[in-house]
PDB file of C-alpha atoms in Angstrom:
ATOM      1  CA  MET A  86       4.764 -28.595  15.932  1.00 57.00           C
ATOM      2  CA  ALA A  87       4.704 -30.010  12.385  1.00 58.00           C
ATOM      3  CA  LEU A  88       1.922 -27.588  11.471  1.00 54.00           C
ATOM      4  CA  LEU A  89       3.991 -24.667  12.748  1.00 51.00           C
ATOM      5  CA  MET A  90       7.022 -25.821  10.722  1.00 53.00           C
ATOM      6  CA  ARG A  91       4.882 -26.183   7.578  1.00 57.00           C
ATOM      7  CA  ARG A  92       3.447 -22.645   7.994  1.00 56.00           C
ATOM      8  CA  LEU A  93       6.917 -21.276   8.608  1.00 48.00           C
ATOM      9  CA  ALA A  94       8.208 -22.995   5.438  1.00 50.00           C
ATOM     10  CA  VAL A  95       5.254 -21.664   3.404  1.00 53.00           C
ATOM     11  CA  PHE A  96       6.099 -18.135   4.596  1.00 53.00           C
ATOM     12  CA  LEU A  97       9.892 -18.337   4.359  1.00 51.00           C
ATOM     13  CA  LEU A  98      10.106 -19.746   0.812  1.00 51.00           C
ATOM     14  CA  PRO A  99       8.218 -16.850  -0.900  1.00 58.00           C
ATOM     15  CA  PHE A 100       9.921 -14.314   1.377  1.00 51.00           C
ATOM     16  CA  SER A 101      13.362 -15.717   0.492  1.00 54.00           C
ATOM     17  CA  LEU A 102      12.557 -15.550  -3.230  1.00 47.00           C
ATOM     18  CA  PHE A 103      11.378 -11.960  -2.802  1.00 49.00           C
ATOM     19  CA  LEU A 104      14.657 -10.998  -1.129  1.00 46.00           C
ATOM     20  CA  LEU A 105      16.622 -12.786  -3.845  1.00 46.00           C
ATOM     21  CA  PHE A 106      14.873 -10.903  -6.646  1.00 47.00           C
ATOM     22  CA  ILE A 107      15.159  -7.442  -5.108  1.00 50.00           C
ATOM     23  CA  GLY A 108      18.860  -8.035  -4.532  1.00 52.00           C
ATOM     24  CA  CYS A 109      19.527  -8.847  -8.206  1.00 50.00           C
ATOM     25  CA  ASP A 110      21.253  -6.252 -10.355  1.00 48.00           C
ATOM     26  CA  SER A 111      21.006  -5.904 -14.110  1.00 48.00           C
ATOM     27  CA  SER A 112      24.097  -6.652 -16.172  1.00 47.00           C
ATOM     28  CA  ASP A 113      23.976  -3.160 -17.725  1.00 46.00           C
ATOM     29  CA  PRO A 114      25.484  -0.728 -15.197  1.00 46.00           C
ATOM     30  CA  ASP A 115      24.207   2.361 -17.068  1.00 43.00           C
ATOM     31  CA  PRO A 116      20.830   1.986 -18.751  1.00 40.00           C
ATOM     32  CA  GLY A 117      20.915   5.671 -19.770  1.00 41.00           C
ATOM     33  CA  PRO A 118      18.378   8.423 -19.232  1.00 39.00           C
ATOM     34  CA  ILE A 119      14.695   7.657 -19.231  1.00 38.00           C
ATOM     35  CA  ALA A 120      13.202   9.213 -22.362  1.00 50.00           C
ATOM     36  CA  VAL A 121      10.263  10.934 -20.651  1.00 63.00           C
ATOM     37  CA  ASP A 122      12.611  12.722 -18.255  1.00 82.00           C
ATOM     38  CA  SER A 123      15.122  13.778 -20.902  1.00 91.00           C
ATOM     39  CA  ILE A 124      15.462  17.147 -22.587  1.00 95.00           C
ATOM     40  CA  THR A 125      17.512  15.653 -25.433  1.00 95.00           C
ATOM     41  CA  GLY A 126      16.186  16.938 -28.734  1.00 95.00           C
ATOM     42  CA  THR A 127      15.863  19.919 -31.044  1.00 96.00           C
ATOM     43  CA  TRP A 128      14.480  23.123 -29.546  1.00 96.00           C
ATOM     44  CA  ARG A 129      13.378  26.366 -31.263  1.00 96.00           C
ATOM     45  CA  GLY A 130      12.378  29.797 -30.101  1.00 94.00           C
ATOM     46  CA  GLU A 131      12.571  33.530 -30.728  1.00 91.00           C
ATOM     47  CA  VAL A 132      14.355  36.295 -28.850  1.00 88.00           C
ATOM     48  CA  PRO A 133      13.026  39.814 -29.459  1.00 86.00           C
ATOM     49  CA  SER A 134      15.645  42.523 -28.917  1.00 83.00           C
ATOM     50  CA  THR A 135      15.417  46.300 -29.306  1.00 80.00           C
ATOM     51  CA  ASN A 136      18.408  47.710 -31.206  1.00 75.00           C
ATOM     52  CA  VAL A 137      20.023  51.156 -30.701  1.00 77.00           C
ATOM     53  CA  MET A 138      17.619  52.680 -33.238  1.00 83.00           C
ATOM     54  CA  GLY A 139      14.630  51.505 -31.177  1.00 84.00           C
ATOM     55  CA  VAL A 140      13.687  48.843 -33.727  1.00 86.00           C
ATOM     56  CA  VAL A 141      12.762  45.401 -32.441  1.00 86.00           C
ATOM     57  CA  ASP A 142      14.882  42.699 -34.067  1.00 86.00           C
ATOM     58  CA  THR A 143      13.775  39.082 -33.777  1.00 89.00           C
ATOM     59  CA  PHE A 144      16.460  36.438 -33.395  1.00 89.00           C
ATOM     60  CA  LEU A 145      15.516  32.856 -34.236  1.00 93.00           C
ATOM     61  CA  VAL A 146      17.227  30.290 -31.991  1.00 94.00           C
ATOM     62  CA  GLU A 147      17.608  26.585 -32.708  1.00 96.00           C
ATOM     63  CA  ILE A 148      19.383  24.331 -30.204  1.00 96.00           C
ATOM     64  CA  ASN A 149      20.269  20.639 -30.370  1.00 97.00           C
ATOM     65  CA  ILE A 150      20.530  19.411 -26.775  1.00 97.00           C
ATOM     66  CA  ASN A 151      22.073  16.136 -25.643  1.00 96.00           C
ATOM     67  CA  GLU A 152      21.515  15.340 -21.974  1.00 94.00           C
ATOM     68  CA  ASP A 153      23.451  12.731 -20.009  1.00 92.00           C
ATOM     69  CA  ARG A 154      22.184  12.792 -16.429  1.00 89.00           C
ATOM     70  CA  THR A 155      22.917  16.367 -15.309  1.00 92.00           C
ATOM     71  CA  ASN A 156      25.483  17.147 -18.050  1.00 95.00           C
ATOM     72  CA  VAL A 157      24.341  18.923 -21.197  1.00 96.00           C
ATOM     73  CA  THR A 158      26.143  19.247 -24.532  1.00 97.00           C
ATOM     74  CA  GLY A 159      25.052  20.272 -27.995  1.00 97.00           C
ATOM     75  CA  ASP A 160      25.084  23.083 -30.490  1.00 97.00           C
ATOM     76  CA  GLY A 161      22.835  25.536 -32.216  1.00 96.00           C
ATOM     77  CA  THR A 162      22.374  28.698 -34.202  1.00 95.00           C
ATOM     78  CA  VAL A 163      21.040  32.198 -33.689  1.00 92.00           C
ATOM     79  CA  THR A 164      19.697  33.817 -36.856  1.00 93.00           C
ATOM     80  CA  GLY A 165      19.289  37.591 -36.769  1.00 87.00           C
ATOM     81  CA  PRO A 166      19.686  40.694 -38.922  1.00 84.00           C
ATOM     82  CA  GLN A 167      23.475  40.143 -39.186  1.00 83.00           C
ATOM     83  CA  GLY A 168      23.051  36.544 -40.363  1.00 91.00           C
ATOM     84  CA  VAL A 169      23.579  33.186 -38.711  1.00 93.00           C
ATOM     85  CA  LEU A 170      25.809  32.746 -35.653  1.00 90.00           C
ATOM     86  CA  ALA A 171      26.660  29.174 -34.652  1.00 94.00           C
ATOM     87  CA  PHE A 172      27.416  28.198 -31.062  1.00 94.00           C
ATOM     88  CA  ASN A 173      28.358  25.171 -28.981  1.00 96.00           C
ATOM     89  CA  ILE A 174      27.102  24.263 -25.527  1.00 97.00           C
ATOM     90  CA  ILE A 175      30.317  23.977 -23.523  1.00 94.00           C
ATOM     91  CA  ALA A 176      31.399  21.730 -20.650  1.00 90.00           C
ATOM     92  CA  GLY A 177      29.998  22.783 -17.325  1.00 89.00           C
ATOM     93  CA  SER A 178      26.491  23.266 -18.710  1.00 96.00           C
ATOM     94  CA  SER A 179      23.912  21.494 -16.609  1.00 96.00           C
ATOM     95  CA  TYR A 180      20.305  20.437 -16.176  1.00 96.00           C
ATOM     96  CA  LEU A 181      18.741  19.349 -12.911  1.00 95.00           C
ATOM     97  CA  HIS A 182      15.005  19.494 -13.372  1.00 94.00           C
ATOM     98  CA  PRO A 183      13.609  22.065 -13.630  1.00 96.00           C
ATOM     99  CA  ILE A 184      16.755  24.265 -13.724  1.00 97.00           C
ATOM    100  CA  ILE A 185      18.835  24.494 -16.916  1.00 97.00           C
ATOM    101  CA  ASN A 186      22.103  26.459 -17.151  1.00 97.00           C
ATOM    102  CA  LEU A 187      23.881  26.475 -20.506  1.00 96.00           C
ATOM    103  CA  ASP A 188      27.160  28.225 -21.336  1.00 95.00           C
ATOM    104  CA  LEU A 189      27.280  29.061 -25.042  1.00 94.00           C
ATOM    105  CA  LEU A 190      30.458  29.565 -27.073  1.00 94.00           C
ATOM    106  CA  PHE A 191      29.894  31.638 -30.236  1.00 90.00           C
ATOM    107  CA  GLY A 192      33.298  30.970 -31.823  1.00 84.00           C
ATOM    108  CA  GLY A 193      35.163  33.084 -29.289  1.00 80.00           C
ATOM    109  CA  PRO A 194      34.730  35.359 -26.300  1.00 81.00           C
ATOM    110  CA  PRO A 195      32.479  36.575 -24.860  1.00 82.00           C
ATOM    111  CA  LEU A 196      30.450  33.582 -23.785  1.00 88.00           C
ATOM    112  CA  GLY A 197      26.684  33.581 -23.961  1.00 90.00           C
ATOM    113  CA  GLU A 198      24.244  31.913 -21.612  1.00 92.00           C
ATOM    114  CA  LEU A 199      20.835  30.343 -21.577  1.00 93.00           C
ATOM    115  CA  ASN A 200      19.388  29.980 -18.076  1.00 94.00           C
ATOM    116  CA  GLY A 201      15.870  29.001 -17.195  1.00 95.00           C
ATOM    117  CA  ASN A 202      13.285  26.457 -16.182  1.00 96.00           C
ATOM    118  CA  VAL A 203      12.141  23.372 -18.049  1.00 96.00           C
ATOM    119  CA  ALA A 204       8.401  22.696 -17.963  1.00 95.00           C
ATOM    120  CA  GLU A 205       7.193  19.629 -16.089  1.00 94.00           C
ATOM    121  CA  ASP A 206       6.243  17.899 -19.386  1.00 92.00           C
ATOM    122  CA  ARG A 207       9.733  18.656 -20.860  1.00 94.00           C
ATOM    123  CA  ARG A 208       8.173  20.401 -23.911  1.00 94.00           C
ATOM    124  CA  SER A 209       9.242  23.983 -23.233  1.00 95.00           C
ATOM    125  CA  ILE A 210      12.028  25.989 -21.641  1.00 95.00           C
ATOM    126  CA  ARG A 211      11.361  29.494 -20.307  1.00 94.00           C
ATOM    127  CA  GLY A 212      14.348  31.624 -19.440  1.00 93.00           C
ATOM    128  CA  THR A 213      16.843  34.264 -20.461  1.00 91.00           C
ATOM    129  CA  MET A 214      19.509  34.199 -23.153  1.00 92.00           C
ATOM    130  CA  SER A 215      22.540  36.371 -23.786  1.00 87.00           C
ATOM    131  CA  GLY A 216      25.390  36.345 -26.261  1.00 84.00           C
ATOM    132  CA  PRO A 217      27.183  38.219 -29.029  1.00 78.00           C
ATOM    133  CA  GLY A 218      24.973  39.512 -31.814  1.00 65.00           C
ATOM    134  CA  PHE A 219      22.083  40.475 -29.574  1.00 65.00           C
ATOM    135  CA  ALA A 220      21.433  44.191 -29.160  1.00 54.00           C
ATOM    136  CA  GLY A 221      23.083  45.305 -25.927  1.00 52.00           C
ATOM    137  CA  VAL A 222      24.379  43.159 -23.089  1.00 49.00           C
ATOM    138  CA  ALA A 223      21.057  42.519 -21.358  1.00 56.00           C
ATOM    139  CA  GLU A 224      19.706  39.038 -20.875  1.00 62.00           C
ATOM    140  CA  LEU A 225      16.732  38.611 -23.173  1.00 76.00           C
ATOM    141  CA  GLU A 226      13.667  36.487 -22.480  1.00 83.00           C
ATOM    142  CA  ILE A 227      13.150  33.347 -24.525  1.00 84.00           C
ATOM    143  CA  VAL A 228      10.684  30.475 -24.698  1.00 89.00           C
ATOM    144  CA  LEU A 229      11.988  27.388 -26.457  1.00 89.00           C
ATOM    145  CA  THR A 230       9.686  24.627 -27.682  1.00 91.00           C
ATOM    146  CA  ARG A 231      10.787  21.048 -28.309  1.00 91.00           C
ATOM    147  CA  MET A 232      10.479  20.232 -32.007  1.00 89.00           C
ATOM    148  CA  ALA A 233      11.789  16.641 -32.002  1.00 76.00           C
ATOM    149  CA  PRO A 234      12.819  14.116 -29.358  1.00 73.00           C
TER     150      PRO A 234
END
């Protein structure tokens, strides 16, 4: 009987410590996003667009993205033949890997959008972009590459 009690004690002590440790919670309730899973950073890409004269204009896009869980904020610029247009990423924009949906405000209506898929390694975004300043109202294809974390 004593041997059985000793074996039970040898088993229960480590098991009790295991349960104690897995039940502990850190004092920080929100440790923030894990860096390798985040799309926070500066992104750049080009949007080719054919104007009414049949000439292909290239728009350079730079976006600063700040991700907090599924919410996305930030700002950026589109540089094209008419100059530089600044925009803000507005509330309601979201990212749930791999899907990204950004609503872009270019200083007033109409809104623009950037919708697409984020690569598994979080180094590129492939999608469509629309907004004022682009030729026509069509959504134009874009590939953005992360320039800085």
